[in-house]
mmCIF file of C-alpha atoms in Angstrom:
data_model
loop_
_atom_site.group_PDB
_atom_site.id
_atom_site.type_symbol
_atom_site.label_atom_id
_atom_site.label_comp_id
_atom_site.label_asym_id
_atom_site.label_seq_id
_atom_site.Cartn_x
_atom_site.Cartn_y
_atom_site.Cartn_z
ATOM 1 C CA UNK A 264 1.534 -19.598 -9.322
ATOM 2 C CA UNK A 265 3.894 -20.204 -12.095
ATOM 3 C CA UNK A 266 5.088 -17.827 -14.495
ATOM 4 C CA UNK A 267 3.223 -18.328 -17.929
ATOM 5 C CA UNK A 268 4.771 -20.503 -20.989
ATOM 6 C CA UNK A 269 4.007 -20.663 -24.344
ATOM 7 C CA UNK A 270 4.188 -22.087 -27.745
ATOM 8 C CA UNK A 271 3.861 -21.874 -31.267
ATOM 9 C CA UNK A 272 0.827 -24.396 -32.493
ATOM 10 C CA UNK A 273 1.470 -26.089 -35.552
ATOM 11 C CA UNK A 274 -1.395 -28.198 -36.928
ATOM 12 C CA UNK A 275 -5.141 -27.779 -37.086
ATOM 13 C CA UNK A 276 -5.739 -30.301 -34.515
ATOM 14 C CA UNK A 277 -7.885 -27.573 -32.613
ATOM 15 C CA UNK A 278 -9.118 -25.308 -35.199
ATOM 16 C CA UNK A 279 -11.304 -23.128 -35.016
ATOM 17 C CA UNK A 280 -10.347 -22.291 -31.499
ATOM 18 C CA UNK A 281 -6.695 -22.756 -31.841
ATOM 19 C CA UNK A 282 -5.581 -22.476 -35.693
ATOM 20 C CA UNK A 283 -1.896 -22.996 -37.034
ATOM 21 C CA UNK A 284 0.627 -20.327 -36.214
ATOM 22 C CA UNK A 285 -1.378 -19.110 -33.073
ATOM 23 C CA UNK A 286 0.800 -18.962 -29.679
ATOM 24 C CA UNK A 287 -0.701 -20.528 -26.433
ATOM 25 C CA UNK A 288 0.099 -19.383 -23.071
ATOM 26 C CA UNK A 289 0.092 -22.368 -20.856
ATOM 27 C CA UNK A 290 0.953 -22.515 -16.919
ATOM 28 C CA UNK A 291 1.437 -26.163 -14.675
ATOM 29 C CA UNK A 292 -1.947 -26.898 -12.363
ATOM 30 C CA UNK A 293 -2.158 -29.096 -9.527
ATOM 31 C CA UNK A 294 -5.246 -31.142 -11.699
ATOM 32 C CA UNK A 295 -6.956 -30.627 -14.883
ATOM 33 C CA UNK A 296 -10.859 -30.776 -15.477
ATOM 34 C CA UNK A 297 -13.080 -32.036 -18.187
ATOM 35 C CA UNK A 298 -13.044 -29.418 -21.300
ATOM 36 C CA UNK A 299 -10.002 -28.128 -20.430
ATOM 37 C CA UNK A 300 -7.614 -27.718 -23.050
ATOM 38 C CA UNK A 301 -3.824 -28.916 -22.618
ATOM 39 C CA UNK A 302 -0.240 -29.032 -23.609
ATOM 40 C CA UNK A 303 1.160 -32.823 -23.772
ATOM 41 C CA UNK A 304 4.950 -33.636 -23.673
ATOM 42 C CA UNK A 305 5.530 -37.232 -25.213
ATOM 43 C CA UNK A 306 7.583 -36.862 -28.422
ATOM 44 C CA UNK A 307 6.352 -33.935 -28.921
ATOM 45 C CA UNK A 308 4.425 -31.387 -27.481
ATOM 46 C CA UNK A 309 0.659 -30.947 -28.570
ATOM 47 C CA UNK A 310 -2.627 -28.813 -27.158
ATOM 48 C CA UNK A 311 -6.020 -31.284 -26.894
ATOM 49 C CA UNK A 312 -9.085 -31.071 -24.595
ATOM 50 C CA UNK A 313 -9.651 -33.313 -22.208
ATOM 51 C CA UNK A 314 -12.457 -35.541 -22.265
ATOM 52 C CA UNK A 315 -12.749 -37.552 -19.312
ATOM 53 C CA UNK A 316 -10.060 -39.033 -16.688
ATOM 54 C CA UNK A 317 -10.198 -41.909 -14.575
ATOM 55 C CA UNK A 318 -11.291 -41.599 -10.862
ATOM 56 C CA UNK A 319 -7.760 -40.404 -9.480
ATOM 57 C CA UNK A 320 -7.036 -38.218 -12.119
ATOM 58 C CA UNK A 321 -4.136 -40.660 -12.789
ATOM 59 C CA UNK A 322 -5.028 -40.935 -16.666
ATOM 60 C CA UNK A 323 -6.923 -38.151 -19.363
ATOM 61 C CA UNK A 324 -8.350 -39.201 -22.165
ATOM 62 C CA UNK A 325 -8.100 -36.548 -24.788
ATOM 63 C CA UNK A 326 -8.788 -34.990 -28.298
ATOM 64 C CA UNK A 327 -8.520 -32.170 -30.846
ATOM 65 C CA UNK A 328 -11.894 -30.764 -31.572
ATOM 66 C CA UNK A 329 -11.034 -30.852 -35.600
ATOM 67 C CA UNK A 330 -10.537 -34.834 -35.441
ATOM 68 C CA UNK A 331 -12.604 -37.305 -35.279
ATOM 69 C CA UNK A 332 -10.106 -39.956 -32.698
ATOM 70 C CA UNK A 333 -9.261 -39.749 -29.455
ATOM 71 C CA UNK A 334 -5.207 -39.618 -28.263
ATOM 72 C CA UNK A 335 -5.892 -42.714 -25.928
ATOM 73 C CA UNK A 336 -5.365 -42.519 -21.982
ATOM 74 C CA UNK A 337 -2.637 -39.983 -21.681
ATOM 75 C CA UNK A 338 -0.597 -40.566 -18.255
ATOM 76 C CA UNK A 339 -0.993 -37.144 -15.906
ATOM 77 C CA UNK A 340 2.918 -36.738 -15.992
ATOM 78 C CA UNK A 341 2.770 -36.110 -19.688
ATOM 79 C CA UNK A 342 0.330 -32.903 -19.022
ATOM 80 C CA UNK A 343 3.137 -30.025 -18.499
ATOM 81 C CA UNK A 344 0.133 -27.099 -18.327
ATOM 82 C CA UNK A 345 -3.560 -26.290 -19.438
ATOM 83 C CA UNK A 346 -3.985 -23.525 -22.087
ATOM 84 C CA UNK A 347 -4.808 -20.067 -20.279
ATOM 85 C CA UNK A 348 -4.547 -17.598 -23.567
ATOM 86 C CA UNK A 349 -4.567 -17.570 -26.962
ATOM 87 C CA UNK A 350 -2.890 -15.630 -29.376
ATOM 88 C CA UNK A 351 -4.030 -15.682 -32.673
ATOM 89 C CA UNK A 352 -1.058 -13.747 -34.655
ATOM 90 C CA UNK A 353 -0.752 -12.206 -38.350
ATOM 91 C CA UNK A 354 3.131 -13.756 -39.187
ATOM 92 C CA UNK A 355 2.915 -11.331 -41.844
ATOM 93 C CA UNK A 356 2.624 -8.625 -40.054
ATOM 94 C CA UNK A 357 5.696 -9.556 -37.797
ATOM 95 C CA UNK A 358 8.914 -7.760 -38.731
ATOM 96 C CA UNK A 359 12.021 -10.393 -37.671
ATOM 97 C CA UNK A 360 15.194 -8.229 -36.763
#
């Protein structure tokens, strides 16, 4: 298994279970499922659910759960991870050095 990634979400794409500021932990799989949720890599990077796939798992078709549109079919290449944590951080509270 891969050591865990993360990033700092931006947005509200996937609020209330993700919410602006938090930090996701994300690590590669081999295939993602239905209702997972997942870190894409085309311009940027973003976190959606998926919501179906074709038969191969060759395409995802996902979608923030605070919007009301899909993303389209998102190739598998541009998954780099599914979401295994959440952090949901106080920036306040952070002292930068």
């Amino acid at each position: 298994m891969h050591k865990p990634k993360f990033l700092i979400v931006k947005g509200t794409s996937m609020y209330p279970i993700i919410k602006n500021n938090d930090i996701v932990f994300y690590e590669e799989q081999s295939s993602y499922n239905i209702d997972d949720i997942v870190i894409v890599k085309l311009n940027t990077c973003f976190c959606h659910r998926i919501i179906n796939h074709s038969s191969n798992k060759e395409f995802y078709l996902l979608k923030g759960d605070n919007v009301l549109n899909n993303d389209g079919w998102i190739r598998n290449t541009c998954i780099i991870g599914k979401v295994i944590s959440i952090k949901h951080v106080k920036w306040s509270n952070i002292l930068f050095l």
